[in-house]
Amino acid sequence: MMDINPASRKGSVVLYVKSPDFIPKELSGAMEEDEQMPASRRDINSNQSLAIPFPRLAWCGIDYTEPYAHQAGGARQLRQLPGQFMVAKPCSERELWFYACKAASLDRLAPLYHGPKRLHDGRPAVVLQDLTSGLKCPCVLDIKMGVCTAAPDRSEKKRASCIAKDKITTTGSIGARVCGLRVYQVKTGQFKMKNKHWGKEVKFGEFGEAIERFFYNGERVRRGLAKRFLEKLEPIRQMMEQKGRFRYYASSILFIYEGHEGSAGHSGEEDSDDLSPEETALQASQSDHLAEIDVRMIDFAHVFPMGAEERDESYLCGLRNFMSVLQGIAEGADAKTFEIHDHSHDCSLHVHSLTDEALELPEEFRPETSAEMSVDCTS
């Protein structure tokens, strides 16, 4: 087994991570191989902790990171960290507070948090699980959730900008907006990509078709994946239905699937004319069933605790509409007939939660502390 004694690893900082749902293969040692589950998704006993040697990243001078290649949306550029299984996301103090003190309440609905870090330019960042690690052709969709993105902690100018943007995009009507997507095309071996500016131009009646693009690989719409994503969203819906949790302004849900179908018995190069319609349909169904997928909540820069009898209706409206779209795609319905509710005139969804608590970060999480940090997440 690989020696992971911190004292024997020069130039490393150790992250003590409890119950990770992602353990790098090279660190898994004598763990039993589960042939039915990818290495990137193996679990360890919930009562165990793993010390992971993590290369030190200077907060000034040499930049050991590189741009993250699979980012679909987001205002801040993610950085790929050495080892290829973690990314650093520049963050605000509120997002750092949420990940450090509150994100555990999301269980595995958010990326695994590995601790805080300073980037080479001094900016604070959170180190997160790379959700696309191990995928050959990761397809990614970033959906910004909620009818209102004008968080109360924004400046007056920024809030005015958010309100104006919400009114003219699907944010204000549907409660969901495309912030970016990339989908693998099996015939060309290339990705088709759409950015946040494209997403802002999508109209109410075009939203279903816009989401369907994420499942179209150049040959077919992968409807089986839409059904599986719908099932993955159910735990998020159940959590958001609970009262007394948080209001998530301008937060997103990230959808990921493996675009390469070779592992499912379809190379993308076979002559489909040799197959009967029944065989083609069966092959497609098997491919969609076997493809690796993931769904996570991301972007917590504007999260506020809510009162004991309150819940985030703004987020819920968007989530219900998006789940309805997935249902329509899974059933093969015409995109223009998807059941989507228009919330443009529901003023109650724009009422802000004023319940808040001080952002009292533990000392080791505070941005002003040393760049070289050891994070103990076992307590």
Short mmCIF file of C-alpha atoms in Angstrom, two decimals, residues 168-335:
data_model
loop_
_atom_site.label_atom_id
_atom_site.label_comp_id
_atom_site.label_asym_id
_atom_site.label_seq_id
_atom_site.Cartn_x
_atom_site.Cartn_y
_atom_site.Cartn_z
CA ILE A 168 -35.90 39.30 -19.58
CA THR A 169 -34.58 35.74 -19.18
CA THR A 170 -36.07 32.39 -18.19
CA THR A 171 -34.88 33.05 -14.64
CA GLY A 172 -37.85 35.32 -13.93
CA SER A 173 -40.42 33.17 -15.70
CA ILE A 174 -39.29 29.55 -15.33
CA GLY A 175 -36.94 29.81 -12.37
CA ALA A 176 -34.12 28.16 -14.29
CA ARG A 177 -31.61 29.45 -16.86
CA VAL A 178 -28.92 27.79 -18.94
CA CYS A 179 -25.51 29.11 -17.88
CA GLY A 180 -23.58 26.85 -20.22
CA LEU A 181 -23.53 23.42 -21.78
CA ARG A 182 -21.15 21.15 -23.64
CA VAL A 183 -22.28 17.95 -25.30
CA TYR A 184 -20.20 15.36 -27.14
CA GLN A 185 -21.03 14.62 -30.79
CA VAL A 186 -20.29 11.00 -31.61
CA LYS A 187 -20.02 11.48 -35.39
CA THR A 188 -17.44 14.28 -35.28
CA GLY A 189 -15.70 13.47 -32.02
CA GLN A 190 -16.10 17.13 -31.03
CA PHE A 191 -18.09 19.02 -28.40
CA LYS A 192 -20.91 21.43 -29.14
CA MET A 193 -20.87 24.24 -26.59
CA LYS A 194 -23.21 27.05 -25.58
CA ASN A 195 -22.28 29.78 -23.10
CA LYS A 196 -24.21 31.94 -20.64
CA HIS A 197 -24.89 34.62 -23.25
CA TRP A 198 -26.69 32.05 -25.38
CA GLY A 199 -28.63 30.95 -22.31
CA LYS A 200 -29.81 34.51 -21.66
CA GLU A 201 -31.32 34.65 -25.13
CA VAL A 202 -33.41 31.49 -24.67
CA LYS A 203 -37.10 32.44 -24.43
CA PHE A 204 -39.85 30.83 -22.36
CA GLY A 205 -41.20 28.77 -25.25
CA GLU A 206 -37.69 27.66 -26.29
CA PHE A 207 -36.50 26.39 -22.94
CA GLY A 208 -37.53 22.74 -23.43
CA GLU A 209 -35.76 22.55 -26.78
CA ALA A 210 -32.68 24.22 -25.30
CA ILE A 211 -32.43 21.55 -22.59
CA GLU A 212 -33.04 18.78 -25.12
CA ARG A 213 -29.86 19.92 -26.92
CA PHE A 214 -27.88 18.65 -23.94
CA PHE A 215 -29.06 15.11 -24.65
CA TYR A 216 -28.59 15.19 -28.44
CA ASN A 217 -25.29 13.55 -29.40
CA GLY A 218 -25.55 14.12 -33.15
CA GLU A 219 -27.36 10.84 -33.73
CA ARG A 220 -30.16 10.68 -31.18
CA VAL A 221 -31.64 12.29 -28.10
CA ARG A 222 -30.47 10.22 -25.13
CA ARG A 223 -33.85 10.04 -23.41
CA GLY A 224 -32.78 7.34 -21.00
CA LEU A 225 -30.34 9.80 -19.45
CA ALA A 226 -33.10 12.36 -18.92
CA LYS A 227 -35.06 9.78 -16.95
CA ARG A 228 -32.03 8.96 -14.78
CA PHE A 229 -31.32 12.65 -14.14
CA LEU A 230 -34.93 13.07 -13.06
CA GLU A 231 -34.42 10.36 -10.45
CA LYS A 232 -31.18 12.02 -9.30
CA LEU A 233 -33.02 15.30 -8.71
CA GLU A 234 -35.54 13.75 -6.34
CA PRO A 235 -33.28 13.96 -3.22
CA ILE A 236 -32.66 17.64 -3.98
CA ARG A 237 -36.39 18.26 -4.33
CA GLN A 238 -37.08 16.50 -1.04
CA MET A 239 -34.44 18.57 0.75
CA MET A 240 -35.69 21.84 -0.72
CA GLU A 241 -39.25 20.98 0.39
CA GLN A 242 -38.07 21.07 4.01
CA LYS A 243 -38.52 24.25 6.03
CA GLY A 244 -35.94 26.13 8.01
CA ARG A 245 -32.98 25.53 5.72
CA PHE A 246 -31.43 28.00 3.24
CA ARG A 247 -32.31 30.33 0.40
CA TYR A 248 -29.98 29.84 -2.56
CA TYR A 249 -29.65 32.96 -4.68
CA ALA A 250 -27.99 32.43 -8.08
CA SER A 251 -27.02 28.88 -7.18
CA SER A 252 -26.79 26.20 -9.85
CA ILE A 253 -27.30 22.50 -10.43
CA LEU A 254 -24.61 20.74 -12.46
CA PHE A 255 -25.51 17.80 -14.70
CA ILE A 256 -22.75 15.54 -16.00
CA TYR A 257 -22.72 12.38 -18.11
CA GLU A 258 -20.22 10.33 -20.07
CA GLY A 259 -20.62 11.16 -23.74
CA HIS A 260 -18.44 8.33 -25.02
CA GLU A 261 -20.55 5.23 -25.57
CA GLY A 262 -17.83 2.67 -26.26
CA SER A 263 -18.06 1.20 -22.77
CA ALA A 264 -21.72 0.44 -23.37
CA GLY A 265 -21.09 -1.63 -26.47
CA HIS A 266 -21.49 1.22 -28.94
CA SER A 267 -18.26 2.56 -30.40
CA GLY A 268 -19.83 5.34 -32.44
CA GLU A 269 -18.20 3.77 -35.51
CA GLU A 270 -20.50 0.78 -36.01
CA ASP A 271 -22.76 0.65 -39.05
CA SER A 272 -26.22 1.07 -37.59
CA ASP A 273 -27.70 -0.11 -40.92
CA ASP A 274 -26.70 -3.64 -39.91
CA LEU A 275 -29.03 -3.50 -36.91
CA SER A 276 -32.78 -3.88 -36.86
CA PRO A 277 -34.84 -1.03 -35.35
CA GLU A 278 -35.44 -3.20 -32.28
CA GLU A 279 -31.71 -3.89 -31.89
CA THR A 280 -30.87 -0.21 -32.34
CA ALA A 281 -33.41 0.80 -29.68
CA LEU A 282 -32.11 -1.86 -27.28
CA GLN A 283 -28.52 -0.76 -27.82
CA ALA A 284 -29.44 2.87 -27.15
CA SER A 285 -31.35 1.92 -24.00
CA GLN A 286 -28.41 -0.12 -22.69
CA SER A 287 -25.99 2.70 -23.44
CA ASP A 288 -28.10 5.23 -21.54
CA HIS A 289 -28.52 2.83 -18.63
CA LEU A 290 -24.77 2.16 -18.31
CA ALA A 291 -23.45 5.70 -18.85
CA GLU A 292 -21.93 7.30 -15.77
CA ILE A 293 -23.92 10.37 -14.63
CA ASP A 294 -23.78 12.85 -11.77
CA VAL A 295 -25.94 15.69 -10.43
CA ARG A 296 -24.70 18.19 -7.82
CA MET A 297 -25.70 21.52 -6.35
CA ILE A 298 -22.97 24.14 -6.86
CA ASP A 299 -22.29 27.89 -6.47
CA PHE A 300 -23.06 29.02 -2.93
CA ALA A 301 -21.83 32.62 -3.00
CA HIS A 302 -25.24 34.00 -1.97
CA VAL A 303 -26.77 31.56 0.51
CA PHE A 304 -28.84 32.75 3.48
CA PRO A 305 -30.38 30.80 6.38
CA MET A 306 -34.18 30.94 6.45
CA GLY A 307 -36.68 31.05 9.28
CA ALA A 308 -38.02 27.87 10.86
CA GLU A 309 -41.28 28.03 8.89
CA GLU A 310 -39.82 29.19 5.57
CA ARG A 311 -38.46 27.43 2.53
CA ASP A 312 -36.92 28.57 -0.76
CA GLU A 313 -39.99 28.74 -3.01
CA SER A 314 -38.00 30.61 -5.67
CA TYR A 315 -35.66 27.63 -6.08
CA LEU A 316 -38.48 25.10 -5.82
CA CYS A 317 -40.44 26.71 -8.67
CA GLY A 318 -37.46 26.40 -10.97
CA LEU A 319 -36.71 22.85 -9.85
CA ARG A 320 -40.26 21.68 -10.48
CA ASN A 321 -40.26 23.25 -13.93
CA PHE A 322 -36.92 21.70 -14.80
CA MET A 323 -38.05 18.27 -13.62
CA SER A 324 -41.12 18.64 -15.81
CA VAL A 325 -38.86 19.33 -18.79
CA LEU A 326 -36.78 16.23 -18.05
CA GLN A 327 -39.98 14.20 -17.78
CA GLY A 328 -41.06 15.40 -21.22
CA ILE A 329 -37.68 14.59 -22.77
CA ALA A 330 -37.67 11.13 -21.18
CA GLU A 331 -41.14 10.41 -22.58
CA GLY A 332 -40.28 11.67 -26.05
CA ALA A 333 -42.85 14.46 -26.00
CA ASP A 334 -42.64 17.49 -28.28
CA ALA A 335 -40.46 20.11 -26.56
#
